[in-house]
Amino acid sequence: MPDVPSIRRGISTLNPLARATGRDGSHFHRWCLGFPRGFGMIRRVLKLRSIVKNRRRTPSELELLRQKKLQAVIRNAYDHVQYYRSLFRSVGLSPDDIRTPEDLQHVPITTKDDLRAAGTENVTARWADLATCITTRTHGSSGKPFTVYRTASEHTTLPMLNMASLMAIGFRPRDRLAVLGPDSVKPPGLQHRMGLYRREHIPLSTLSLIHI
Protein backbone atom coordinates (compact mmCIF):
# COMPACT_ATOMS: atom_id res chain seq x y z
CA MET A 1 0.00 0.00 0.00
CA PRO A 2 1.45 3.42 -0.89
CA ASP A 3 2.51 5.68 1.96
CA VAL A 4 0.98 9.05 2.81
CA PRO A 5 3.66 11.14 1.03
CA SER A 6 2.97 9.34 -2.26
CA ILE A 7 -0.75 10.03 -1.92
CA ARG A 8 -0.04 13.68 -1.17
CA ARG A 9 2.13 13.88 -4.29
CA GLY A 10 -0.82 12.55 -6.29
CA ILE A 11 -3.06 15.29 -4.91
CA SER A 12 -0.43 17.91 -5.67
CA THR A 13 -0.38 16.73 -9.28
CA LEU A 14 -4.08 17.52 -9.49
CA ASN A 15 -3.82 20.84 -7.68
CA PRO A 16 -0.54 22.72 -8.22
CA LEU A 17 -2.21 26.01 -7.28
CA ALA A 18 -3.10 24.76 -3.82
CA ARG A 19 0.47 23.53 -3.37
CA ALA A 20 1.80 26.99 -4.16
CA THR A 21 -0.22 28.62 -1.37
CA GLY A 22 1.58 26.85 1.45
CA ARG A 23 1.50 23.57 3.29
CA ASP A 24 -2.05 23.83 4.61
CA GLY A 25 -3.59 25.58 1.60
CA SER A 26 -5.97 27.40 3.97
CA HIS A 27 -5.66 30.79 2.27
CA PHE A 28 -6.35 29.23 -1.12
CA HIS A 29 -9.29 27.32 0.32
CA ARG A 30 -10.94 30.51 1.60
CA TRP A 31 -10.20 32.32 -1.66
CA CYS A 32 -11.78 29.72 -3.96
CA LEU A 33 -15.01 29.35 -1.96
CA GLY A 34 -16.40 32.39 -3.75
CA PHE A 35 -16.26 30.62 -7.13
CA PRO A 36 -18.67 27.67 -6.82
CA ARG A 37 -18.73 26.82 -10.53
CA GLY A 38 -15.40 27.83 -12.02
CA PHE A 39 -13.44 26.23 -9.20
CA GLY A 40 -15.52 23.11 -8.70
CA MET A 41 -12.57 20.83 -9.35
CA ILE A 42 -10.41 22.77 -6.91
CA ARG A 43 -13.05 22.44 -4.19
CA ARG A 44 -13.11 18.69 -4.80
CA VAL A 45 -9.33 18.47 -4.53
CA LEU A 46 -9.37 20.40 -1.26
CA LYS A 47 -11.99 17.99 0.04
CA LEU A 48 -9.73 15.10 -1.00
CA ARG A 49 -6.81 16.69 0.87
CA SER A 50 -8.84 16.82 4.07
CA ILE A 51 -9.84 13.16 3.68
CA VAL A 52 -6.31 11.96 3.02
CA LYS A 53 -5.03 13.78 6.10
CA ASN A 54 -6.90 11.23 8.20
CA ARG A 55 -4.45 8.56 7.04
CA ARG A 56 -1.86 10.14 9.31
CA ARG A 57 -3.93 9.37 12.38
CA THR A 58 -3.18 6.41 14.59
CA PRO A 59 -5.61 3.45 14.64
CA SER A 60 -7.01 4.60 17.97
CA GLU A 61 -7.49 8.15 16.65
CA LEU A 62 -9.26 6.81 13.56
CA GLU A 63 -11.57 4.71 15.72
CA LEU A 64 -12.48 7.72 17.85
CA LEU A 65 -13.11 9.76 14.69
CA ARG A 66 -15.32 7.01 13.26
CA GLN A 67 -17.37 6.87 16.45
CA LYS A 68 -17.70 10.64 16.56
CA LYS A 69 -18.96 10.81 12.97
CA LEU A 70 -21.33 7.89 13.51
CA GLN A 71 -22.85 9.57 16.55
CA ALA A 72 -23.27 12.81 14.58
CA VAL A 73 -25.10 10.97 11.78
CA ILE A 74 -27.37 9.16 14.24
CA ARG A 75 -28.16 12.37 16.14
CA ASN A 76 -28.93 14.24 12.91
CA ALA A 77 -31.23 11.44 11.69
CA TYR A 78 -33.08 11.30 14.99
CA ASP A 79 -33.48 15.04 15.39
CA HIS A 80 -34.33 15.97 11.81
CA VAL A 81 -35.75 12.93 9.96
CA GLN A 82 -39.23 11.90 11.06
CA TYR A 83 -38.93 8.34 9.74
CA TYR A 84 -35.81 7.54 11.79
CA ARG A 85 -37.14 9.24 14.91
CA SER A 86 -40.23 7.02 14.71
CA LEU A 87 -38.11 3.94 13.95
CA PHE A 88 -35.90 4.49 17.00
CA ARG A 89 -38.85 5.12 19.27
CA SER A 90 -40.62 1.99 18.04
CA VAL A 91 -37.90 -0.15 19.63
CA GLY A 92 -37.10 2.10 22.58
CA LEU A 93 -33.79 3.45 21.24
CA SER A 94 -32.31 6.91 21.62
CA PRO A 95 -29.28 8.39 19.81
CA ASP A 96 -27.20 7.91 22.96
CA ASP A 97 -27.67 4.14 22.63
CA ILE A 98 -25.70 4.09 19.35
CA ARG A 99 -22.08 4.94 20.08
CA THR A 100 -20.11 2.36 18.08
CA PRO A 101 -20.67 0.48 14.79
CA GLU A 102 -21.46 -2.64 16.82
CA ASP A 103 -24.48 -0.87 18.33
CA LEU A 104 -26.09 -0.57 14.89
CA GLN A 105 -27.31 -4.16 15.19
CA HIS A 106 -30.02 -2.85 17.53
CA VAL A 107 -31.52 -0.61 14.82
CA PRO A 108 -34.26 -2.33 12.77
CA ILE A 109 -33.38 -2.89 9.12
CA THR A 110 -34.92 -0.40 6.69
CA THR A 111 -35.76 -1.42 3.13
CA LYS A 112 -36.37 0.74 0.08
CA ASP A 113 -40.03 -0.20 0.25
CA ASP A 114 -40.13 1.18 3.81
CA LEU A 115 -38.69 4.49 2.61
CA ARG A 116 -41.08 4.68 -0.36
CA ALA A 117 -44.05 4.04 1.91
CA ALA A 118 -42.94 6.74 4.36
CA GLY A 119 -42.85 9.44 1.67
CA THR A 120 -40.12 11.89 0.71
CA GLU A 121 -41.05 14.48 3.34
CA ASN A 122 -40.61 11.93 6.14
CA VAL A 123 -37.27 10.44 5.00
CA THR A 124 -35.40 13.68 4.28
CA ALA A 125 -33.98 16.05 6.88
CA ARG A 126 -36.17 19.00 7.81
CA TRP A 127 -33.27 21.40 7.24
CA ALA A 128 -32.63 20.18 3.68
CA ASP A 129 -33.84 22.32 0.78
CA LEU A 130 -34.86 19.63 -1.70
CA ALA A 131 -35.07 22.20 -4.50
CA THR A 132 -31.29 22.71 -4.29
CA CYS A 133 -30.36 19.05 -3.76
CA ILE A 134 -28.75 16.90 -6.46
CA THR A 135 -30.92 13.90 -7.26
CA THR A 136 -29.90 10.53 -8.64
CA ARG A 137 -32.10 7.57 -9.46
CA THR A 138 -31.33 3.90 -9.17
CA HIS A 139 -31.75 1.84 -12.33
CA GLY A 140 -34.78 0.07 -10.96
CA SER A 141 -33.56 -3.50 -11.51
CA SER A 142 -36.38 -4.54 -9.20
CA GLY A 143 -38.85 -2.59 -11.32
CA LYS A 144 -39.04 0.29 -8.82
CA PRO A 145 -36.50 3.10 -9.42
CA PHE A 146 -35.48 4.93 -6.26
CA THR A 147 -34.59 8.63 -5.97
CA VAL A 148 -31.69 9.72 -3.75
CA TYR A 149 -31.29 13.34 -2.62
CA ARG A 150 -27.84 14.76 -1.81
CA THR A 151 -26.73 18.22 -0.76
CA ALA A 152 -23.99 19.89 -2.80
CA SER A 153 -21.49 19.09 -0.04
CA GLU A 154 -22.45 15.40 -0.01
CA HIS A 155 -22.32 15.31 -3.81
CA THR A 156 -18.73 16.60 -3.62
CA THR A 157 -17.60 14.39 -0.75
CA LEU A 158 -18.78 10.99 -2.02
CA PRO A 159 -16.58 10.78 -5.16
CA MET A 160 -13.62 12.10 -3.17
CA LEU A 161 -14.03 9.29 -0.66
CA ASN A 162 -13.98 6.86 -3.58
CA MET A 163 -10.89 8.57 -5.01
CA ALA A 164 -9.08 8.39 -1.68
CA SER A 165 -9.76 4.64 -1.57
CA LEU A 166 -8.35 4.20 -5.08
CA MET A 167 -5.24 6.21 -4.26
CA ALA A 168 -4.72 4.16 -1.10
CA ILE A 169 -4.40 0.99 -3.21
CA GLY A 170 -1.98 2.57 -5.69
CA PHE A 171 -4.10 4.40 -8.29
CA ARG A 172 -1.71 6.94 -9.86
CA PRO A 173 -2.39 10.16 -11.83
CA ARG A 174 -1.58 8.60 -15.23
CA ASP A 175 -3.43 5.33 -14.64
CA ARG A 176 -6.78 4.54 -16.22
CA LEU A 177 -9.79 3.14 -14.41
CA ALA A 178 -12.36 0.90 -16.12
CA VAL A 179 -15.86 1.72 -14.87
CA LEU A 180 -18.97 -0.37 -15.50
CA GLY A 181 -22.05 1.83 -15.56
CA PRO A 182 -25.18 3.01 -17.34
CA ASP A 183 -25.18 3.76 -21.05
CA SER A 184 -25.33 7.53 -20.50
CA VAL A 185 -22.36 9.19 -18.81
CA LYS A 186 -21.37 12.70 -17.82
CA PRO A 187 -18.87 14.63 -19.98
CA PRO A 188 -15.25 14.14 -18.87
CA GLY A 189 -14.08 16.47 -16.12
CA LEU A 190 -11.17 18.89 -16.38
CA GLN A 191 -8.73 16.48 -14.76
CA HIS A 192 -9.69 13.79 -17.29
CA ARG A 193 -9.15 16.19 -20.19
CA MET A 194 -5.73 16.94 -18.71
CA GLY A 195 -4.93 13.22 -18.84
CA LEU A 196 -5.10 12.72 -15.06
CA TYR A 197 -6.97 9.88 -13.34
CA ARG A 198 -8.76 8.98 -16.57
CA ARG A 199 -11.73 6.64 -16.68
CA GLU A 200 -12.77 4.27 -19.44
CA HIS A 201 -16.54 3.84 -19.37
CA ILE A 202 -17.96 0.43 -20.26
CA PRO A 203 -21.77 0.56 -20.74
CA LEU A 204 -23.65 -2.20 -18.98
CA SER A 205 -25.56 -2.90 -22.19
CA THR A 206 -22.37 -4.21 -23.78
CA LEU A 207 -22.10 -6.97 -21.19
CA SER A 208 -25.00 -8.79 -22.84
CA LEU A 209 -22.70 -9.27 -25.83
CA ILE A 210 -20.12 -11.07 -23.71
CA HIS A 211 -20.59 -14.83 -23.36
CA ILE A 212 -19.07 -16.31 -20.24
Coordinates of C-alpha atoms in Angstrom, one line a residue:
M1 CA 0.0 0.0 0.0
P2 CA 1.5 3.4 -0.9
D3 CA 2.5 5.7 2.0
V4 CA 1.0 9.0 2.8
P5 CA 3.7 11.1 1.0
S6 CA 3.0 9.3 -2.3
I7 CA -0.7 10.0 -1.9
R8 CA 0.0 13.7 -1.2
R9 CA 2.1 13.9 -4.3
G10 CA -0.8 12.6 -6.3
I11 CA -3.1 15.3 -4.9
S12 CA -0.4 17.9 -5.7
T13 CA -0.4 16.7 -9.3
L14 CA -4.1 17.5 -9.5
N15 CA -3.8 20.8 -7.7
P16 CA -0.5 22.7 -8.2
L17 CA -2.2 26.0 -7.3
A18 CA -3.1 24.8 -3.8
R19 CA 0.5 23.5 -3.4
A20 CA 1.8 27.0 -4.2
T21 CA -0.2 28.6 -1.4
G22 CA 1.6 26.8 1.5
R23 CA 1.5 23.6 3.3
D24 CA -2.0 23.8 4.6
G25 CA -3.6 25.6 1.6
S26 CA -6.0 27.4 4.0
H27 CA -5.7 30.8 2.3
F28 CA -6.4 29.2 -1.1
H29 CA -9.3 27.3 0.3
R30 CA -10.9 30.5 1.6
W31 CA -10.2 32.3 -1.7
C32 CA -11.8 29.7 -4.0
L33 CA -15.0 29.4 -2.0
G34 CA -16.4 32.4 -3.8
F35 CA -16.3 30.6 -7.1
P36 CA -18.7 27.7 -6.8
R37 CA -18.7 26.8 -10.5
G38 CA -15.4 27.8 -12.0
F39 CA -13.4 26.2 -9.2
G40 CA -15.5 23.1 -8.7
M41 CA -12.6 20.8 -9.3
I42 CA -10.4 22.8 -6.9
R43 CA -13.0 22.4 -4.2
R44 CA -13.1 18.7 -4.8
V45 CA -9.3 18.5 -4.5
L46 CA -9.4 20.4 -1.3
K47 CA -12.0 18.0 0.0
L48 CA -9.7 15.1 -1.0
R49 CA -6.8 16.7 0.9
S50 CA -8.8 16.8 4.1
I51 CA -9.8 13.2 3.7
V52 CA -6.3 12.0 3.0
K53 CA -5.0 13.8 6.1
N54 CA -6.9 11.2 8.2
R55 CA -4.5 8.6 7.0
R56 CA -1.9 10.1 9.3
R57 CA -3.9 9.4 12.4
T58 CA -3.2 6.4 14.6
P59 CA -5.6 3.4 14.6
S60 CA -7.0 4.6 18.0
E61 CA -7.5 8.2 16.7
L62 CA -9.3 6.8 13.6
E63 CA -11.6 4.7 15.7
L64 CA -12.5 7.7 17.8
L65 CA -13.1 9.8 14.7
R66 CA -15.3 7.0 13.3
Q67 CA -17.4 6.9 16.5
K68 CA -17.7 10.6 16.6
K69 CA -19.0 10.8 13.0
L70 CA -21.3 7.9 13.5
Q71 CA -22.8 9.6 16.5
A72 CA -23.3 12.8 14.6
V73 CA -25.1 11.0 11.8
I74 CA -27.4 9.2 14.2
R75 CA -28.2 12.4 16.1
N76 CA -28.9 14.2 12.9
A77 CA -31.2 11.4 11.7
Y78 CA -33.1 11.3 15.0
D79 CA -33.5 15.0 15.4
H80 CA -34.3 16.0 11.8
V81 CA -35.8 12.9 10.0
Q82 CA -39.2 11.9 11.1
Y83 CA -38.9 8.3 9.7
Y84 CA -35.8 7.5 11.8
R85 CA -37.1 9.2 14.9
S86 CA -40.2 7.0 14.7
L87 CA -38.1 3.9 14.0
F88 CA -35.9 4.5 17.0
R89 CA -38.9 5.1 19.3
S90 CA -40.6 2.0 18.0
V91 CA -37.9 -0.2 19.6
G92 CA -37.1 2.1 22.6
L93 CA -33.8 3.5 21.2
S94 CA -32.3 6.9 21.6
P95 CA -29.3 8.4 19.8
D96 CA -27.2 7.9 23.0
D97 CA -27.7 4.1 22.6
I98 CA -25.7 4.1 19.3
R99 CA -22.1 4.9 20.1
T100 CA -20.1 2.4 18.1
P101 CA -20.7 0.5 14.8
E102 CA -21.5 -2.6 16.8
D103 CA -24.5 -0.9 18.3
L104 CA -26.1 -0.6 14.9
Q105 CA -27.3 -4.2 15.2
H106 CA -30.0 -2.8 17.5
V107 CA -31.5 -0.6 14.8
P108 CA -34.3 -2.3 12.8
I109 CA -33.4 -2.9 9.1
T110 CA -34.9 -0.4 6.7
T111 CA -35.8 -1.4 3.1
K112 CA -36.4 0.7 0.1
D113 CA -40.0 -0.2 0.2
D114 CA -40.1 1.2 3.8
L115 CA -38.7 4.5 2.6
R116 CA -41.1 4.7 -0.4
A117 CA -44.0 4.0 1.9
A118 CA -42.9 6.7 4.4
G119 CA -42.9 9.4 1.7
T120 CA -40.1 11.9 0.7
E121 CA -41.0 14.5 3.3
N122 CA -40.6 11.9 6.1
V123 CA -37.3 10.4 5.0
T124 CA -35.4 13.7 4.3
A125 CA -34.0 16.0 6.9
R126 CA -36.2 19.0 7.8
W127 CA -33.3 21.4 7.2
A128 CA -32.6 20.2 3.7
D129 CA -33.8 22.3 0.8
L130 CA -34.9 19.6 -1.7
A131 CA -35.1 22.2 -4.5
T132 CA -31.3 22.7 -4.3
C133 CA -30.4 19.0 -3.8
I134 CA -28.8 16.9 -6.5
T135 CA -30.9 13.9 -7.3
T136 CA -29.9 10.5 -8.6
R137 CA -32.1 7.6 -9.5
T138 CA -31.3 3.9 -9.2
H139 CA -31.7 1.8 -12.3
G140 CA -34.8 0.1 -11.0
S141 CA -33.6 -3.5 -11.5
S142 CA -36.4 -4.5 -9.2
G143 CA -38.9 -2.6 -11.3
K144 CA -39.0 0.3 -8.8
P145 CA -36.5 3.1 -9.4
F146 CA -35.5 4.9 -6.3
T147 CA -34.6 8.6 -6.0
V148 CA -31.7 9.7 -3.7
Y149 CA -31.3 13.3 -2.6
R150 CA -27.8 14.8 -1.8
T151 CA -26.7 18.2 -0.8
A152 CA -24.0 19.9 -2.8
S153 CA -21.5 19.1 0.0
E154 CA -22.5 15.4 0.0
H155 CA -22.3 15.3 -3.8
T156 CA -18.7 16.6 -3.6
T157 CA -17.6 14.4 -0.8
L158 CA -18.8 11.0 -2.0
P159 CA -16.6 10.8 -5.2
M160 CA -13.6 12.1 -3.2
L161 CA -14.0 9.3 -0.7
N162 CA -14.0 6.9 -3.6
M163 CA -10.9 8.6 -5.0
A164 CA -9.1 8.4 -1.7
S165 CA -9.8 4.6 -1.6
L166 CA -8.4 4.2 -5.1
M167 CA -5.2 6.2 -4.3
A168 CA -4.7 4.2 -1.1
I169 CA -4.4 1.0 -3.2
G170 CA -2.0 2.6 -5.7
F171 CA -4.1 4.4 -8.3
R172 CA -1.7 6.9 -9.9
P173 CA -2.4 10.2 -11.8
R174 CA -1.6 8.6 -15.2
D175 CA -3.4 5.3 -14.6
R176 CA -6.8 4.5 -16.2
L177 CA -9.8 3.1 -14.4
A178 CA -12.4 0.9 -16.1
V179 CA -15.9 1.7 -14.9
L180 CA -19.0 -0.4 -15.5
G181 CA -22.1 1.8 -15.6
P182 CA -25.2 3.0 -17.3
D183 CA -25.2 3.8 -21.1
S184 CA -25.3 7.5 -20.5
V185 CA -22.4 9.2 -18.8
K186 CA -21.4 12.7 -17.8
P187 CA -18.9 14.6 -20.0
P188 CA -15.3 14.1 -18.9
G189 CA -14.1 16.5 -16.1
L190 CA -11.2 18.9 -16.4
Q191 CA -8.7 16.5 -14.8
H192 CA -9.7 13.8 -17.3
R193 CA -9.2 16.2 -20.2
M194 CA -5.7 16.9 -18.7
G195 CA -4.9 13.2 -18.8
L196 CA -5.1 12.7 -15.1
Y197 CA -7.0 9.9 -13.3
R198 CA -8.8 9.0 -16.6
R199 CA -11.7 6.6 -16.7
E200 CA -12.8 4.3 -19.4
H201 CA -16.5 3.8 -19.4
I202 CA -18.0 0.4 -20.3
P203 CA -21.8 0.6 -20.7
L204 CA -23.7 -2.2 -19.0
S205 CA -25.6 -2.9 -22.2
T206 CA -22.4 -4.2 -23.8
L207 CA -22.1 -7.0 -21.2
S208 CA -25.0 -8.8 -22.8
L209 CA -22.7 -9.3 -25.8
I210 CA -20.1 -11.1 -23.7
H211 CA -20.6 -14.8 -23.4
I212 CA -19.1 -16.3 -20.2

